[in-house]
Coordinates of C-alpha atoms in Angstrom, one line a residue:
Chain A
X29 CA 82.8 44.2 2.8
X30 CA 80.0 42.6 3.9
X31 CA 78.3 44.6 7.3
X32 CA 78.5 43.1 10.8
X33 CA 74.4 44.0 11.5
X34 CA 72.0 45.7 9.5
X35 CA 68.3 45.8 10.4
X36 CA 65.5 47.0 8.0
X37 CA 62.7 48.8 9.8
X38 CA 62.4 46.3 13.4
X39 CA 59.4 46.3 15.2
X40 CA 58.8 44.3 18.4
X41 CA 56.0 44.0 20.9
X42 CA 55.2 42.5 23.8
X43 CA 51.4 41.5 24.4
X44 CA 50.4 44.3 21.9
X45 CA 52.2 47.4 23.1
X46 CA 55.0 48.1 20.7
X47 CA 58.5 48.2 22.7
X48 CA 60.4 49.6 19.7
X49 CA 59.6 50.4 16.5
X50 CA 60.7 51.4 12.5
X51 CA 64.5 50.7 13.5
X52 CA 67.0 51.1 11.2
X53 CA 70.8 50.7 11.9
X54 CA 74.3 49.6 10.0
X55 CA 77.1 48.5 12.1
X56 CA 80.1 48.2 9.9
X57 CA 82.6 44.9 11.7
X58 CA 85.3 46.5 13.7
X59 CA 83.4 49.0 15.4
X60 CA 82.1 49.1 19.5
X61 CA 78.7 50.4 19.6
X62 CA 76.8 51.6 22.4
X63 CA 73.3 51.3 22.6
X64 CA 72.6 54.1 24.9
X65 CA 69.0 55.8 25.8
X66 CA 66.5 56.5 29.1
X67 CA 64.8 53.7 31.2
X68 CA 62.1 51.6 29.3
X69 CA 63.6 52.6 26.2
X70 CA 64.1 49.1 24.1
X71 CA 67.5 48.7 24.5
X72 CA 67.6 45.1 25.9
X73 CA 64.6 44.5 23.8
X74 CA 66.8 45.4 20.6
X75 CA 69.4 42.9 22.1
X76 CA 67.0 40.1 22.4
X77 CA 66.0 40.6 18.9
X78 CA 69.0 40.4 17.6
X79 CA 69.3 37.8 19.0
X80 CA 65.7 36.1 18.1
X81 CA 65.2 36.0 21.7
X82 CA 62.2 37.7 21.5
X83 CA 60.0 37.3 17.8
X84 CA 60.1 40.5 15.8
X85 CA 56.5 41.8 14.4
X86 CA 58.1 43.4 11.4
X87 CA 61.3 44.6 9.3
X88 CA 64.3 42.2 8.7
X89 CA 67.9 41.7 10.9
X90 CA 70.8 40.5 8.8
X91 CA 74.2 39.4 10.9
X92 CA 76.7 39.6 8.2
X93 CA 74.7 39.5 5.4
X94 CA 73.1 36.0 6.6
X95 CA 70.5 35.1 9.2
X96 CA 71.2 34.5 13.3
X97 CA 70.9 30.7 12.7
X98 CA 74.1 30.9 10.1
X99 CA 75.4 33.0 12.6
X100 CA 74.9 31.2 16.3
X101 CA 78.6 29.9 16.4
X102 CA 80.2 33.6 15.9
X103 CA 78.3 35.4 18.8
X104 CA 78.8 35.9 22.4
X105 CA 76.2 37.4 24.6
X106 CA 76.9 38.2 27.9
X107 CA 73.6 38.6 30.0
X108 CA 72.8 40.9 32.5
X109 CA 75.1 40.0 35.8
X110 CA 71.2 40.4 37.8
X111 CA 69.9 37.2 35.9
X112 CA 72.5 34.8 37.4
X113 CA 72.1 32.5 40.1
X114 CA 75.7 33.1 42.6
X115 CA 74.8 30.2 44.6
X116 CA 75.4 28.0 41.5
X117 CA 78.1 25.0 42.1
X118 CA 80.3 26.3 39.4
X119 CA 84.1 27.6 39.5
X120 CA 85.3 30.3 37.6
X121 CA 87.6 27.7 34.9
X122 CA 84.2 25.7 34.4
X123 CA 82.5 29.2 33.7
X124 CA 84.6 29.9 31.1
X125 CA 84.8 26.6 29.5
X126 CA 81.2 26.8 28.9
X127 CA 82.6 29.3 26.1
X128 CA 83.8 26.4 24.5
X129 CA 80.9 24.3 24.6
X130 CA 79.0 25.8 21.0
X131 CA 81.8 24.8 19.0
X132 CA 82.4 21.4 20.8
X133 CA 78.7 20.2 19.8
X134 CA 76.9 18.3 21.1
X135 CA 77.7 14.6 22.6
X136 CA 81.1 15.8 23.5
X137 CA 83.3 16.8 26.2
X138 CA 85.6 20.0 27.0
X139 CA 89.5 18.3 26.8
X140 CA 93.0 20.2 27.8
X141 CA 92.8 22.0 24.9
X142 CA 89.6 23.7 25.6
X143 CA 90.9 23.7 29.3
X144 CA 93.7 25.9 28.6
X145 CA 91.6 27.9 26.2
X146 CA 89.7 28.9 29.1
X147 CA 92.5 29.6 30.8
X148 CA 94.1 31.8 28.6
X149 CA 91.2 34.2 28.2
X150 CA 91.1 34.2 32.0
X151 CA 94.7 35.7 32.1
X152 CA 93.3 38.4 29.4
X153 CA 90.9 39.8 32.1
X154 CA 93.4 39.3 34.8
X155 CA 91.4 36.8 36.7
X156 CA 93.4 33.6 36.6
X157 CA 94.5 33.6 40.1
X158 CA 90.8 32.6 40.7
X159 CA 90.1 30.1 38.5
X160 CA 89.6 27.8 41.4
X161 CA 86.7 30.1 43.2
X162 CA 82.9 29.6 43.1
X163 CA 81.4 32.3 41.6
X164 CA 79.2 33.8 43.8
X165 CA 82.8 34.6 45.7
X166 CA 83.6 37.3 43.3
X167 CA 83.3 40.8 43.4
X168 CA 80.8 42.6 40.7
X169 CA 83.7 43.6 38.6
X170 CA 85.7 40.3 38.9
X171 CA 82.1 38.2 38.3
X172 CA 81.9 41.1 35.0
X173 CA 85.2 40.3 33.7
X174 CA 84.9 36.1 34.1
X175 CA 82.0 36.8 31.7
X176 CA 84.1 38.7 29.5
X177 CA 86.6 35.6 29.3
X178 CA 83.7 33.3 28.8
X179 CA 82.6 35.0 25.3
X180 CA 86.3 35.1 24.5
X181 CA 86.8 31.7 24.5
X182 CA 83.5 31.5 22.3
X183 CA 85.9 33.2 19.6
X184 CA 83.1 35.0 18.3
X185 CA 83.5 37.6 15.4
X186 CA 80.0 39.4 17.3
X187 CA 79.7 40.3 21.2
X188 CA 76.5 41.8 22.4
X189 CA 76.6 42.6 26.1
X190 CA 73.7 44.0 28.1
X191 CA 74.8 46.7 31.0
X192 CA 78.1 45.2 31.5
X193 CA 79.3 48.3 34.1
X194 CA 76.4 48.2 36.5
X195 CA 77.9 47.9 40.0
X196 CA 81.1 47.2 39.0
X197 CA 84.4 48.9 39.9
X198 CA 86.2 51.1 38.2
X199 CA 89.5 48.7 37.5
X200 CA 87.4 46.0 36.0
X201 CA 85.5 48.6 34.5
X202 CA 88.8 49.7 32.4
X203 CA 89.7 46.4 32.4
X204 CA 86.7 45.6 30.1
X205 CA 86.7 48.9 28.0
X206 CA 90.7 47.7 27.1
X207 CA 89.5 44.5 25.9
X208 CA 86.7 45.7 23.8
X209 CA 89.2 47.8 22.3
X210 CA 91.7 45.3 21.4
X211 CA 88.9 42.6 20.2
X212 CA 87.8 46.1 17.9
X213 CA 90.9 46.6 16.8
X214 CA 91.5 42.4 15.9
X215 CA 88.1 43.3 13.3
X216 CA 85.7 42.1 15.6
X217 CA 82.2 44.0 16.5
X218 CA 80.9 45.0 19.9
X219 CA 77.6 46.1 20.8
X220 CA 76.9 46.8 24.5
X221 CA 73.9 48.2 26.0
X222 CA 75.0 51.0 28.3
X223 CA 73.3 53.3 31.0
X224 CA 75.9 55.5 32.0
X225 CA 76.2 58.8 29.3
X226 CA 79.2 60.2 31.1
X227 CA 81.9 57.8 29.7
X228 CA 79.9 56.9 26.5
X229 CA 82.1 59.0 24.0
X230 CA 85.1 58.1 25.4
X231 CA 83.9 54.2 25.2
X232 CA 82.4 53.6 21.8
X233 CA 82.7 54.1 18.1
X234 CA 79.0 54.6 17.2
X235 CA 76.1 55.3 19.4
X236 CA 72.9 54.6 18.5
X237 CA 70.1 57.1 21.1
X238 CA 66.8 54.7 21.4
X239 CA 63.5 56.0 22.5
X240 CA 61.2 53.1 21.4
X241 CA 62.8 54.3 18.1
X242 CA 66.4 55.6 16.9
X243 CA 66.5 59.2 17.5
X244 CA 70.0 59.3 16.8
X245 CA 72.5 57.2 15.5
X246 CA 76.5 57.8 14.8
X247 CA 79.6 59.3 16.0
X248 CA 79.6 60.2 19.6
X249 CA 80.3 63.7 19.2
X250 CA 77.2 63.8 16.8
X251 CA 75.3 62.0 19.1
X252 CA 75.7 63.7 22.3
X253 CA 74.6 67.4 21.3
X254 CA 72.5 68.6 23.6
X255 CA 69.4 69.1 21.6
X256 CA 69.8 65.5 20.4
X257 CA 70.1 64.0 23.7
X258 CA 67.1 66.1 24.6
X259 CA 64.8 64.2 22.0
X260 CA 65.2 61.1 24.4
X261 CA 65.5 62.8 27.7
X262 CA 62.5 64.9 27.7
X263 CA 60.4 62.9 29.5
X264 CA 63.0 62.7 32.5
X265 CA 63.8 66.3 31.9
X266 CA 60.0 67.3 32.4
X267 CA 59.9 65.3 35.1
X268 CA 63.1 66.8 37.3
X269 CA 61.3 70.7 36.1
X270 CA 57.8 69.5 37.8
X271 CA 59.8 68.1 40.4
X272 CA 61.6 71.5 41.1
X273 CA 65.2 70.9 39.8
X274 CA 66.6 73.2 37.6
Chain B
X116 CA 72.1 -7.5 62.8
X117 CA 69.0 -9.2 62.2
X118 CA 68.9 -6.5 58.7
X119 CA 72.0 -8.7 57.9
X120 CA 70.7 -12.3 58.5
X121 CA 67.7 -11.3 56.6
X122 CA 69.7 -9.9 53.4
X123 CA 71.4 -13.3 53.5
X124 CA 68.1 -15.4 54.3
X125 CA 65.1 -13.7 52.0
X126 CA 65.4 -13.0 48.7
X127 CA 62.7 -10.3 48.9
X128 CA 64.3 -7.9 51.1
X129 CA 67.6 -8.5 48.9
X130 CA 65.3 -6.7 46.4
X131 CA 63.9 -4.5 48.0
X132 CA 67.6 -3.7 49.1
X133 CA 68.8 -3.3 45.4
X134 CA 65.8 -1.5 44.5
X135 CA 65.9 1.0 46.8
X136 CA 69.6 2.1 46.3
X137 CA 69.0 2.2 42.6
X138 CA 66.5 4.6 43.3
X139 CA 68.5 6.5 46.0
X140 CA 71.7 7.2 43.5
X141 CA 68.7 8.0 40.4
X142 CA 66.5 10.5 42.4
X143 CA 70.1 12.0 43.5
X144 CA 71.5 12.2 40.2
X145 CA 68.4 13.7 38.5
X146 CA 67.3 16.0 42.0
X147 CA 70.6 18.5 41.5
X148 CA 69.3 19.2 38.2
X149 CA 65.5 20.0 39.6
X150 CA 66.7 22.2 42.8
X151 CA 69.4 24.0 40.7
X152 CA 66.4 24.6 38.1
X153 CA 64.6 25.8 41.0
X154 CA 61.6 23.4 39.8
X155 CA 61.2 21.1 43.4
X156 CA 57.7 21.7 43.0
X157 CA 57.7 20.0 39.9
X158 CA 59.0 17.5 41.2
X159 CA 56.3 16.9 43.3
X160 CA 53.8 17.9 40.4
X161 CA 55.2 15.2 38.2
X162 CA 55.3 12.8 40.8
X163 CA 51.3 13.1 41.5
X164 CA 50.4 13.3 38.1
X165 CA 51.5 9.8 37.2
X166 CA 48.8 8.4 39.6
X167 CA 46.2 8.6 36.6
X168 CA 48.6 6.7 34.3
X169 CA 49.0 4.4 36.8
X170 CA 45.3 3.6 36.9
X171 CA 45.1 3.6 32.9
X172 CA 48.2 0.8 33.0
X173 CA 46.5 -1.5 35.3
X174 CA 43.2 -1.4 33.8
X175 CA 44.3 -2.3 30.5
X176 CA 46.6 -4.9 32.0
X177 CA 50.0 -3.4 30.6
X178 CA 52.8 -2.4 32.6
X179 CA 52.2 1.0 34.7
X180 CA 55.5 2.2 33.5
X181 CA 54.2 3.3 30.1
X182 CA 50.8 5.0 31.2
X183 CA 52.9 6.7 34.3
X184 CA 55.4 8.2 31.7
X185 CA 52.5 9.2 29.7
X186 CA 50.6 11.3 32.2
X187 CA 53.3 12.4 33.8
X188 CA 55.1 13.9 30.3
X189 CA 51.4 15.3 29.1
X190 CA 50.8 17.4 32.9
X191 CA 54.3 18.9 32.3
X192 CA 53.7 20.0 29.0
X193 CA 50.0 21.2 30.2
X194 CA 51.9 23.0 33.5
X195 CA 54.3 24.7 30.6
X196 CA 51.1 25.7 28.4
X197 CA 49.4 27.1 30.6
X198 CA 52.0 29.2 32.4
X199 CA 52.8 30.4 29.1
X200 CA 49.9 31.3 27.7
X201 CA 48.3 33.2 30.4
X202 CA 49.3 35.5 33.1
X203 CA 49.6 32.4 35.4
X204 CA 52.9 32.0 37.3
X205 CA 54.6 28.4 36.9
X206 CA 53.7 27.5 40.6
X207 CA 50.3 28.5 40.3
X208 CA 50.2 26.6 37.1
X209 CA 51.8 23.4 39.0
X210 CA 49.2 23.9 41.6
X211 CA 47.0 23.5 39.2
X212 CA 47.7 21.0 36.8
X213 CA 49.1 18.2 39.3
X214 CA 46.0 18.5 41.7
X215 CA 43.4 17.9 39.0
X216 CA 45.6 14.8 37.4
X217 CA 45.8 13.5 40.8
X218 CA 42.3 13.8 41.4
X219 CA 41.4 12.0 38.4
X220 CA 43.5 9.5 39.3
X221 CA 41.8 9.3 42.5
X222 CA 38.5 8.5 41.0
X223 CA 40.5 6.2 37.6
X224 CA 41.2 3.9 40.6
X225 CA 37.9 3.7 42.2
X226 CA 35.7 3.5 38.8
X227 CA 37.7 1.2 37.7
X228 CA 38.2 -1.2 40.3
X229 CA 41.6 -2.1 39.9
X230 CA 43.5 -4.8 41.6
X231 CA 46.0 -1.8 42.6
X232 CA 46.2 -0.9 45.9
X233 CA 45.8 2.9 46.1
X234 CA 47.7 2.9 49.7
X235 CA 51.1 1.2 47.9
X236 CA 51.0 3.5 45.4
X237 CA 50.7 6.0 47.6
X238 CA 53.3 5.2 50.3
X239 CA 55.3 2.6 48.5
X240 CA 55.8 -1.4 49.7
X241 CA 59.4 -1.6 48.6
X242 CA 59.3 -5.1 50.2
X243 CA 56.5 -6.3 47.6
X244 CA 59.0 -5.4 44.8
X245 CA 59.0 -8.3 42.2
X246 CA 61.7 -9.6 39.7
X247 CA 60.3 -7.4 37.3
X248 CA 59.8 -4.2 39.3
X249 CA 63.6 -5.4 39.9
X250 CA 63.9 -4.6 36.1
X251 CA 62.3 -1.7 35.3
X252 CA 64.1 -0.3 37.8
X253 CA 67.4 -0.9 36.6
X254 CA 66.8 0.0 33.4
X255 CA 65.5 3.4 33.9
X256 CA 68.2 3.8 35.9
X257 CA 70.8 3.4 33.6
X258 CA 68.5 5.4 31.2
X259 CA 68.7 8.1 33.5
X260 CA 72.2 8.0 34.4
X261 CA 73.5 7.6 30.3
X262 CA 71.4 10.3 29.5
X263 CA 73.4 12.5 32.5
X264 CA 76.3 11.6 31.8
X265 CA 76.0 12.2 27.5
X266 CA 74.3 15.1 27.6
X267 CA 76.1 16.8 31.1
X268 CA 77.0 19.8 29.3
X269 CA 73.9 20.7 27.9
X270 CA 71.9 20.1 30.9
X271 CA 74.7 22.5 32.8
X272 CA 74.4 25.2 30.5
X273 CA 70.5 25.2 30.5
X274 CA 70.5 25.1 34.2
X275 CA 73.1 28.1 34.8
X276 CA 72.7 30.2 32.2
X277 CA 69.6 29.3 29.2
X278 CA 69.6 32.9 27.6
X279 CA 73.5 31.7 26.7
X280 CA 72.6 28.3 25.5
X281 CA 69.2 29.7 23.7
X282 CA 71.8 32.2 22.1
X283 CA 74.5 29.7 20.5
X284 CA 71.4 27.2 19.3
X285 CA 70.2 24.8 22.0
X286 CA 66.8 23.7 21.8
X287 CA 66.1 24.6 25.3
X288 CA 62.2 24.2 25.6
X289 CA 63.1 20.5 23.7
X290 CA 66.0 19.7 27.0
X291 CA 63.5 21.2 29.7
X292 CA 60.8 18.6 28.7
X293 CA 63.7 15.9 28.2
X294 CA 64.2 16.9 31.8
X295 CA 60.8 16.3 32.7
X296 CA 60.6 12.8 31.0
X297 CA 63.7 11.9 32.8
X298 CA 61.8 13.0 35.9
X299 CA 59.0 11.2 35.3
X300 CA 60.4 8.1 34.5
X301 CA 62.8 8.2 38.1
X302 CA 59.5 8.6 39.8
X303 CA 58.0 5.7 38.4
X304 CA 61.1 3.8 39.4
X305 CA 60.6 5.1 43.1
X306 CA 56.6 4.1 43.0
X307 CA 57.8 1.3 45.0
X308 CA 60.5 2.0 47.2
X309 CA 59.2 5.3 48.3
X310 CA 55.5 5.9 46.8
X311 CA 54.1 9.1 45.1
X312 CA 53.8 11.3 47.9
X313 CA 57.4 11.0 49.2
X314 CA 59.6 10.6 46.0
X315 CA 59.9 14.1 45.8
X316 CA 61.7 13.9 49.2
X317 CA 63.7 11.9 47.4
X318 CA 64.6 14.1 44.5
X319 CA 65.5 16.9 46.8
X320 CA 66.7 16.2 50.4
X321 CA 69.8 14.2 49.1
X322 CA 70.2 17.0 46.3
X323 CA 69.9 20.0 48.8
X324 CA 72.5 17.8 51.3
X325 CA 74.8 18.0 48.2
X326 CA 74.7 21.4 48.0
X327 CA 75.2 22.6 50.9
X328 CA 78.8 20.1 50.8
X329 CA 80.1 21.6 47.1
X330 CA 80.8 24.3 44.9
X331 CA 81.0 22.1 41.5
X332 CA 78.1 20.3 40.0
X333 CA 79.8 17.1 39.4
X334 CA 81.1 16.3 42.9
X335 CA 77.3 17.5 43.8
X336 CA 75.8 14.8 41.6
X337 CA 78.1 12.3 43.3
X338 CA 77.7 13.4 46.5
X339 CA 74.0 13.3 46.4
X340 CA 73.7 10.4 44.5
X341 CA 75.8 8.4 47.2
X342 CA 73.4 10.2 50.0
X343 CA 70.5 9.1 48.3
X344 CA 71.7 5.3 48.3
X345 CA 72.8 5.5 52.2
X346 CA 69.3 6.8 52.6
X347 CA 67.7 4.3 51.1
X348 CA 70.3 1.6 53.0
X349 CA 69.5 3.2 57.0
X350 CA 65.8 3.4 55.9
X351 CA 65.3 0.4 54.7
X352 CA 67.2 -1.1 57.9
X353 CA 64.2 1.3 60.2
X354 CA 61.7 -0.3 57.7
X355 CA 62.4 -4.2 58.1
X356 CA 63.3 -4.4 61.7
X357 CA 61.0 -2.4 63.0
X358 CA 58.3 -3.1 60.5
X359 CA 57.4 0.6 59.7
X360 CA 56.4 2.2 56.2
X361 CA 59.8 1.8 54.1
X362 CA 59.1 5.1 52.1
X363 CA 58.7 6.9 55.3
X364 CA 61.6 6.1 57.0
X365 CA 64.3 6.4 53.8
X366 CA 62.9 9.7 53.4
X367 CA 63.2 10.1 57.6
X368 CA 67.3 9.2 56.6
X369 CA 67.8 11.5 54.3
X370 CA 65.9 14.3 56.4
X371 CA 68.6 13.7 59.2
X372 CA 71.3 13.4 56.5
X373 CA 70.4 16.9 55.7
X374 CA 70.1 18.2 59.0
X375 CA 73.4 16.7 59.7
X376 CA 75.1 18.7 56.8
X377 CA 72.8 21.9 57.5
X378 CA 74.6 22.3 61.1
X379 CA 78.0 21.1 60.1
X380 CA 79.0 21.3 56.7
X381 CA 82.6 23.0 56.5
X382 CA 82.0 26.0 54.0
X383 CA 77.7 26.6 54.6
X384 CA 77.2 25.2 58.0
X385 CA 75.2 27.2 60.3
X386 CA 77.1 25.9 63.7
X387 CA 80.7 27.4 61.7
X388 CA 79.1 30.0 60.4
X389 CA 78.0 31.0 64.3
X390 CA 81.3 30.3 65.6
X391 CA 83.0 32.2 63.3
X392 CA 80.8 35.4 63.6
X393 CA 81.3 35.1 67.6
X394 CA 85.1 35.1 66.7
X395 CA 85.1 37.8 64.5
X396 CA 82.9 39.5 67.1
X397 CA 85.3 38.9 70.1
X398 CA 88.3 39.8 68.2
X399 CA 87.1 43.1 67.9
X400 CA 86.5 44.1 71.0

């Protein structure tokens, strides 16, 4: 079987200074893969060239053997929950409609069907009973798991989502992990870029560590040894020993 | 009651009357889209920039529409280049671009002696409108408003979240400068009702009123398109029976339209909002 994502030696740069660099990486479909690694190290810049969001100096991505632009209609990305605008007149329903919208095209309109799509997939993270609220309403978590619905109705065979625990609690934060799971378990591929190390093994199926280049990638428990870990972290770690810590 | 005889009696003011609501419902529809964007600056960018075009147009005797549209479309695409390109933020950029198209459009009027009357342009003269101002009104109107109302789903999607739409394939450099021609063309619709300097009142007050009213962006667009049309009714009321400037007082309206919904709008308005934390105060002690 074909692979969800492989990339072929991927740099990026912004205005000359390399943000990542040389990556190589396989995701096989069904797997949920964190993208872990220390501030500044590339992670949302991997995302965003996946995702041709940013152009890509060198190297080659391939999204199930094919290009992103054979691929748009089979990928959800759900942004950071910092790049939103609360204040936006929008309810939660019309929020997740908009997951509908790439495979109505262009020209036409959301109908019942679509309507109860939305729905549905807001009764899968629980949040039904505020399908009527404005968005900027919500708590962090609830806000997190709307999103969630909204790439479920895009009925994608790909998520990507970029720090989807940050300031959220811990329900919706379970919540999320669950559905992840089950979409995992249905043959579909996750990749999520995560801060947090103390969860990560108990979260994903691959890791990949990134320091402006894979130091690391595979099973957790081959990814979080110590002296691995420390490849990434040293510059933090150097930093807490000049700093006094021990 | 003398506003009423009048509609009845001159055909002019009936005009001006049509003309100005068309604009009102217009700069409403297409203003939620340029405060939600957070672009009201370039709102008032575009608006200045079409002064050059408008000089062009005259002096080669064809209809200002076409050389408005023109500049206006080339000093967005210049603000975009520039921001782009260089370290420049987008409101510097604006600042910029717009001052130095207007400027030229300053001295495009003078050098070339037009028969256009720099003040009108300026300020609007919405009871000068002729038959075929009448016209061009409407039709960009219902330009506008088609374009809305086909492509509402795109133009929500690349206002609330563009990294999404980028993602699933919409070209959304290509609807951002659709925007901006929209924008242009609604402020060469309000060159006469309201004039260059206050249209962008016109794109915003109305829109900002709306959203302080709604949580949904199609009620908004209705709400603020029927506040921009009372607007342009109470002002142009002010304007003929008290002979004042009819782009200052629409745009006076929709000020106290606003401030109206600022104090007592049910879910954002500062007087409930006051009362409410005096309650919640008082019940705690």
């Amino acid at each position: 079987m074909v692979s969800a994502l492989v990339l072929n030696d991927v740099h990026v740069s912004y205005h000359g200074k390399s943000a990542i660099s040389g990556i190589n990486l396989t995701v096989e479909s069904g797997n949920v893969l964190g993208i872990i690694g220390p501030n500044g190290a590339g992670k949302s810049t991997l995302l965003k060239a996946l995702l041709k969001l940013v152009s890509i100096d060198k190297g080659s991505i391939e999204i199930f053997g094919k290009t992103l632009e054979e691929n748009r209609k089979r990928i959800a990305y759900v942004p950071q929950r910092s790049e939103f605008d609360w204040d936006f007149p929008i309810h939660v329903l019309d929020t997740v409609l908009m997951g509908t919208y790439p495979k109505i095209g262009i020209f036409k309109r959301p109908k019942k069907k679509e309507r109860d799509l939305a729905y549905e997939c807001l009764e899968k993270v629980g949040m039904e009973h505020f399908y009527n609220r404005q968005i900027g309403e919500l708590s962090g978590g609830q806000q997190q798991r709307v999103f969630l619905a909204r790439a479920l109705a895009q009925n994608a065979a790909l998520f990507f989502l970029d720090e989807p625990f940050v300031g959220i609690d811990i329900a919706s934060e379970e919540t999320i992990v669950d559905l992840l799971k089950d979409l995992r378990n249905q043959g579909k591929t996750v990749v999520v870029v995560h801060h947090d190390l103390s969860k990560a093994t108990e979260y994903f199926d691959e890791l990949l560590l990134l320091n402006k280049h894979v130091i690391h990638a595979g099973k957790p428990s081959e990814v979080m040894r110590p002296e691995i870990m420390l490849k990434a972290y040293e510059r933090e770690l150097s930093f807490l020993r000049e700093a006094g810590v021990n | 009651m003398a506003f009423i005889e009048g509609l009845i009696q001159y055909d002019f003011l009936q005009k001006a009357l049509l003309t100005s609501i068309i604009v009102g419902i217009v700069c409403g529809v297409i203003g939620c889209f340029i405060i939600l964007r957070g672009m009201a600056l370039m709102g008032d960018a575009i608006s200045h920039a079409v002064l050059p075009g408008v000089a062009i147009s005259y002096a080669l005797g064809i209809n200002f529409f076409f050389g408005a549209v023109f500049t206006g479309v080339v000093t967005a695409i210049g603000i975009g280049f520039v921001s782009q390109n260089s370290r420049i933020k987008q409101d510097t950029s604006i600042g910029i671009m717009f001052t130095a198209a207007f400027a030229l459009g300053v001295i495009l009027i003078t050098v070339l002696e037009s028969s256009t009357d720099l003040y009108h342009i300026l300020f609007g003269n919405v009871l000068a409108v002729r038959p075929s101002d009448v016209w061009i009104t409407l039709i960009i109107g219902l330009i506008v408003l088609i374009s809305v109302y086909v492509f509402y789903k795109e133009l929500l999607v690349t206002s609330f979240d563009p990294t999404m739409a980028e993602v699933y394939g919409l070209p959304v450099r290509l609807i951002h400068y659709f925007l901006m021609t929209l924008l242009t063309m609604v402020t060469v619709a309000s060159l006469q009702t309201v004039g260059i300097v206050l249209v962008v009142a016109m794109l915003i007050t109305p829109a900002a009123t709306a959203y302080l009213l709604t949580d949904r962006l199609s009620v908004m667009i209705f709400l603020s398109a029927a506040i921009g049309a009372s607007a342009s009714v109470i002002g142009l009321y002010f304007s003929f029976t008290y002979n004042l400037a009819s782009g200052a007082t629409i745009v006076l309206s929709a000020t106290a339209l606003f401030f109206v919904a600022f104090l007592f709008s049910p879910k954002q308005g500062i007087l409930w909002k006051k009362l409410n934390d005096k309650k919640n105060r008082l019940a705690l002690q």
